[in-house]
Short mmCIF file of C-alpha atoms in Angstrom, two decimals:
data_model
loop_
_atom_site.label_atom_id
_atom_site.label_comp_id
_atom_site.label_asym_id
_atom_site.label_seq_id
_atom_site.Cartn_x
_atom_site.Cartn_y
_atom_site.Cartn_z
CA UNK A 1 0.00 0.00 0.00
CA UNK A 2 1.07 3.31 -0.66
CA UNK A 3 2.88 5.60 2.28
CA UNK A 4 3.38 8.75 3.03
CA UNK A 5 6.33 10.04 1.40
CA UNK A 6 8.91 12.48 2.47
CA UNK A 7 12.06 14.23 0.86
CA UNK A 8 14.81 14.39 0.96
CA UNK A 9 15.47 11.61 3.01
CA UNK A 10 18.78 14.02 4.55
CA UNK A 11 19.75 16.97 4.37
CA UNK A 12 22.91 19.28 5.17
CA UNK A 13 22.70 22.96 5.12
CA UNK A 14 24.96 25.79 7.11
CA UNK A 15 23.53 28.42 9.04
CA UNK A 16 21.77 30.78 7.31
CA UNK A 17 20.44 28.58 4.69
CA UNK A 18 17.31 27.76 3.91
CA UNK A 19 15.81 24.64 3.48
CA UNK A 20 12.47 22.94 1.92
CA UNK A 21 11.25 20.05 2.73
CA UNK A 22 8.33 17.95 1.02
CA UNK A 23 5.88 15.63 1.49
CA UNK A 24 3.39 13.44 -0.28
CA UNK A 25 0.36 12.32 1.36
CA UNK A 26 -1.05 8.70 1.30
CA UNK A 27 -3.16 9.15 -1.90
CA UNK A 28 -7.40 10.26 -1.11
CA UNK A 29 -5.59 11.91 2.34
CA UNK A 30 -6.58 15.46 2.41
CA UNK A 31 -4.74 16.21 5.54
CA UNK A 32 -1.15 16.86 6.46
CA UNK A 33 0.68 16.99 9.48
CA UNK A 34 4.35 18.34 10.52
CA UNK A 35 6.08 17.04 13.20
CA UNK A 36 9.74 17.91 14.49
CA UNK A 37 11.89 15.41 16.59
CA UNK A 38 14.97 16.49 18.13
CA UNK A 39 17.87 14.14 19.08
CA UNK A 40 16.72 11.78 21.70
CA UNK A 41 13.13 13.68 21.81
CA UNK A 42 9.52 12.95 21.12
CA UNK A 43 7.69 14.62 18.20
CA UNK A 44 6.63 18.08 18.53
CA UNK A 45 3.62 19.20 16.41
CA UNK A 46 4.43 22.19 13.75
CA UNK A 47 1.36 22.79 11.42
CA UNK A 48 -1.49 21.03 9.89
CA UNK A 49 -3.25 21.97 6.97
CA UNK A 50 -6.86 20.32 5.66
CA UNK A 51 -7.71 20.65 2.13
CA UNK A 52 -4.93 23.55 1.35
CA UNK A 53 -5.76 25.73 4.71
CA UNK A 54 -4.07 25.90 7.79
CA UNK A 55 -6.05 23.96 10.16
CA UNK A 56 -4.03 24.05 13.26
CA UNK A 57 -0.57 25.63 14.37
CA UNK A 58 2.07 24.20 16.84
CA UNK A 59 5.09 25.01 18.40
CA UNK A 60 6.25 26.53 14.85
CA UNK A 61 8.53 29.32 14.56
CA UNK A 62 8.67 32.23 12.55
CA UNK A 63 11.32 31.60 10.61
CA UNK A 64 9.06 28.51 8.53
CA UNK A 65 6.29 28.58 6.98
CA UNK A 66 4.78 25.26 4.95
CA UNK A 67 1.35 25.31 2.41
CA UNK A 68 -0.27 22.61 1.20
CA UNK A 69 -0.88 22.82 -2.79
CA UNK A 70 -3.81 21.10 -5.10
CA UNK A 71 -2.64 18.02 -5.31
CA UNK A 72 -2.16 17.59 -1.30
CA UNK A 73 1.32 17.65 -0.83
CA UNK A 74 2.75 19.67 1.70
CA UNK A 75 6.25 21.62 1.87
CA UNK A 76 8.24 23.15 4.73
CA UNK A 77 10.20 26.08 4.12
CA UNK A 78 12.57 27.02 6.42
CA UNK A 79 15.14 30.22 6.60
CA UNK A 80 17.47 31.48 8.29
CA UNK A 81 18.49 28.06 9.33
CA UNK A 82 20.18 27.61 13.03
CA UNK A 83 21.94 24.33 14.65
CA UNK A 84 19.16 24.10 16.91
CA UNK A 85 16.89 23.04 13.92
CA UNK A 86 18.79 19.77 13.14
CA UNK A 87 16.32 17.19 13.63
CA UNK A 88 14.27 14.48 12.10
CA UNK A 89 11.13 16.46 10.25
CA UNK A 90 8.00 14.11 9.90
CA UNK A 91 5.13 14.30 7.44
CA UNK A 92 2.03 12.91 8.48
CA UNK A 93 -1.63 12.14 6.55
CA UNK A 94 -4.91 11.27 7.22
CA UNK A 95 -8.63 11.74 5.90
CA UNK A 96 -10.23 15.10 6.09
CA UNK A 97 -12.88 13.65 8.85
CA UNK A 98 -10.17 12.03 10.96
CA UNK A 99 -8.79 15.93 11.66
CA UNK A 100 -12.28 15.55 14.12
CA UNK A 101 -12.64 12.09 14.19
CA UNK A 102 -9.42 11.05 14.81
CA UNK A 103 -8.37 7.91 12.58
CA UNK A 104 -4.75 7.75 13.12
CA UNK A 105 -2.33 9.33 11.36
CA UNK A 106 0.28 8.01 9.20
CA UNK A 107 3.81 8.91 9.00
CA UNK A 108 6.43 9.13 6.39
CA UNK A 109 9.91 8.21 7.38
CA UNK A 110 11.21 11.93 7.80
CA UNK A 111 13.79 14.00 6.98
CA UNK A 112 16.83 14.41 8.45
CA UNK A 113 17.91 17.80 8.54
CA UNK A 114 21.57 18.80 9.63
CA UNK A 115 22.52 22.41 10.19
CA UNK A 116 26.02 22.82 10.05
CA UNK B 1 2.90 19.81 32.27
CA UNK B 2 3.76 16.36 30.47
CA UNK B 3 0.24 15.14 28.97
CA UNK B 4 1.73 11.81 28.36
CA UNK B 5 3.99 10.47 30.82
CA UNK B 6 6.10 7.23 29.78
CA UNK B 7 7.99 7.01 32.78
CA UNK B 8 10.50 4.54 31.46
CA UNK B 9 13.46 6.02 30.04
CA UNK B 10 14.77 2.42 28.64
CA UNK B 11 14.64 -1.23 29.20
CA UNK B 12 16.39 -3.97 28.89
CA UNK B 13 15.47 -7.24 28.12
CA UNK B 14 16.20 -10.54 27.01
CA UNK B 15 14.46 -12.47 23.81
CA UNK B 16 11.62 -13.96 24.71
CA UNK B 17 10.77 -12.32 28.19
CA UNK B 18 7.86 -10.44 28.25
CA UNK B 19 7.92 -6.41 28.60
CA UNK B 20 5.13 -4.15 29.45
CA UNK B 21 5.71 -0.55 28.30
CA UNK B 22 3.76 2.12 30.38
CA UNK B 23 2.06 5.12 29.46
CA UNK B 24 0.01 7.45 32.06
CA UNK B 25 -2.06 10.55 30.69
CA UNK B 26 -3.55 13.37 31.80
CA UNK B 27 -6.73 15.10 30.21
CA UNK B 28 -9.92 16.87 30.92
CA UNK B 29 -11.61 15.99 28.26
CA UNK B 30 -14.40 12.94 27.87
CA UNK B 31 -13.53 12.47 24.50
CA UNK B 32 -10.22 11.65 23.61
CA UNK B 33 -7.81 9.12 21.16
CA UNK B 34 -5.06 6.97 23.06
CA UNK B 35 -2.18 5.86 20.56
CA UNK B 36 1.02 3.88 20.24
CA UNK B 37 3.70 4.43 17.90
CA UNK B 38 6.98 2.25 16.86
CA UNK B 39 10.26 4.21 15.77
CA UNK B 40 12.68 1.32 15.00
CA UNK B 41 16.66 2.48 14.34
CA UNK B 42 15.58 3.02 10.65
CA UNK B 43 13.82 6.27 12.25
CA UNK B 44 10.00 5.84 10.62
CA UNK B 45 7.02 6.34 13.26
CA UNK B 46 5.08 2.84 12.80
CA UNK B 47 1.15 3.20 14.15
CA UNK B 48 0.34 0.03 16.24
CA UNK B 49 -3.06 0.66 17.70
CA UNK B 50 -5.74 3.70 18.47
CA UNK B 51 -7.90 3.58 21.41
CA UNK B 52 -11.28 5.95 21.95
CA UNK B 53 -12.19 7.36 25.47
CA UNK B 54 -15.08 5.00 25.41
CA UNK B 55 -13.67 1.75 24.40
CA UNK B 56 -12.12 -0.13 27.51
CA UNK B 57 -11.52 -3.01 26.17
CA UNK B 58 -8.36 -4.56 25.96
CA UNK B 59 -7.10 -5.74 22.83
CA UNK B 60 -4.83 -8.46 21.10
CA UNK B 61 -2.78 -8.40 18.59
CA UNK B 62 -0.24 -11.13 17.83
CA UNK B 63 2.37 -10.83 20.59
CA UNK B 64 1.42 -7.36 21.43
CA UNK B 65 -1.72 -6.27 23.90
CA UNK B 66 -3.05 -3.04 25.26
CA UNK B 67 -4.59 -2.75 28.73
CA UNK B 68 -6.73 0.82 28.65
CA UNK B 69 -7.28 1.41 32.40
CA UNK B 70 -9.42 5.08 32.90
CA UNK B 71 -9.45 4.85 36.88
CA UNK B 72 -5.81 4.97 36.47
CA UNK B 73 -5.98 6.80 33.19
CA UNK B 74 -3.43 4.47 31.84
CA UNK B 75 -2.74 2.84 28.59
CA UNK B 76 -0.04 0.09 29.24
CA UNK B 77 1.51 -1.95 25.87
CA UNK B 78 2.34 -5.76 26.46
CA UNK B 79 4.84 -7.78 23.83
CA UNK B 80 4.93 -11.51 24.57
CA UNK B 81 7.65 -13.18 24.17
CA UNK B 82 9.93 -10.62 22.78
CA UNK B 83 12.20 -10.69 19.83
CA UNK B 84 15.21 -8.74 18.58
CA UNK B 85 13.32 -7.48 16.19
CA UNK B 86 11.52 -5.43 18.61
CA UNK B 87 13.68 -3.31 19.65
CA UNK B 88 13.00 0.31 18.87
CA UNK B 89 12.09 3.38 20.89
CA UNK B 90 7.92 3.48 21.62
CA UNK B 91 5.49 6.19 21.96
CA UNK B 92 2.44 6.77 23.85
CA UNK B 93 0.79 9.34 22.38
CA UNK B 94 -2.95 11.45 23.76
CA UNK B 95 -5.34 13.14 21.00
CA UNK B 96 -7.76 15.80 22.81
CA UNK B 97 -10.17 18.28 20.88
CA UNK B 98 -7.94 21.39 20.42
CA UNK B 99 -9.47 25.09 19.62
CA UNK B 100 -12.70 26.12 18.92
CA UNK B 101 -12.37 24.17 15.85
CA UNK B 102 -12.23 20.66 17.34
CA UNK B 103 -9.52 19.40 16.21
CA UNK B 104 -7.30 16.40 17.17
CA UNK B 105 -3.52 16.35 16.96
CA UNK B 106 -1.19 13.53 18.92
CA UNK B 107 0.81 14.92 21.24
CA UNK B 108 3.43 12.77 21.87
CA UNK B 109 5.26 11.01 25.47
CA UNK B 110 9.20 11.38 25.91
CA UNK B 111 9.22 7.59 24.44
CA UNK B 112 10.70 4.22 25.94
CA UNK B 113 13.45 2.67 24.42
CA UNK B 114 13.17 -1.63 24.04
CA UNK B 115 16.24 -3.07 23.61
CA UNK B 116 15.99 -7.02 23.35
CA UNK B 117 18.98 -8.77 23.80
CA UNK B 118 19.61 -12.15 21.38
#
């Protein structure tokens, strides 16, 4: 069956730089989720977005911003890049309904992002 | 406040014991999702199993079992006779109704880390 899918699976940048990350949802899944995991940490929510509109905002900062386009997918742009941002980024999908009724979602395998 | 508390930093174990993972939560809500979550060493987030508010029941899968206690407000996993093939870090994670718009996003416990020894 078909997954989410994520890319770039890694991803090296310096400081400064900006990054974008994308994501494909599992296909009839109107709904994407971003999740951040540090080293040694558990997932911290970023953004969601249901059919192309934010639908809920995490612990997000500033400095990204992520849209979801016609087709679903989702992509995370990031600037002004700092170490503190290396971590594994996850994609999640799920059916418009489950944002409220809560089928689970599914995750891609993430991206790991390295700030140098 | 930790919603999710997996109190178990790591364990240890060795092939074929049995290992029960725990997971407390806290919420005010009477509607809420329970979940558990697999991140092998290969780094994907595996879903195992989703559990409503109103659905006590334990359940069986394979080697693996969930008891759902709400007195408690616990949500303990269960493998059975381990394997190596098990070990990966797990996650609890608690889905309440955020916002006026309703809805549900996993937040996630601090994880417990299996490692089963050959």
């Amino acid at each position: 069956a078909a997954g989410v899918i994520q890319s770039p699976r890694h991803l090296i940048k310096e400081k400064r730089e900006t990054a974008t990350l994308k994501c494909y949802p599992i296909p009839r899944h109107d709904t994407v989720y971003w999740y951040q995991q540090g080293p040694g940490q558990d997932p911290q929510f970023l953004i969601s977005f249901y059919e192309k509109m934010q639908s809920d905002k995490g612990s997000i900062p500033d400095r990204f911003s992520a849209q979801q386009f016609s087709d679903y997918h989702s992509e995370l742009n990031m600037s002004s890049l700092e170490l503190g941002d290396s971590a594994l980024y996850f994609c999640a999908s799920s059916l418009g309904t489950a944002q409220f009724y809560n089928s689970p979602l599914h995750f891609g395998n993430g991206t790991r992002l390295t700030v140098t | 406040a930790q919603k999710v508390t997996q109190a178990q930093t790591e364990i240890s174990v060795v092939e074929k014991e049995d290992v029960t993972l725990d997971c407390v939560y806290e919420t005010r809500d009477t509607t809420y999702y329970l979940f558990w979550y697999k991140q092998p060493p290969s780094g994907e987030l595996v879903f195992l199993i989703r559990r409503n508010s109103f659905d006590e029941q334990n359940e069986i899968s394979g080697r693996y079992s969930w008891n759902f206690q709400k007195s408690t407000s616990s949500f303990n996993f269960t493998i059975t006779a381990s394997q190596v093939v098990d070990s990966a870090v797990y996650f609890c994670a608690l889905s309440e109704a955020r916002g006026s718009g309703g809805s549900y996003i996993p937040t996630f416990g601090r994880g417990t880390s299996l490692i089963v020894h050959p």
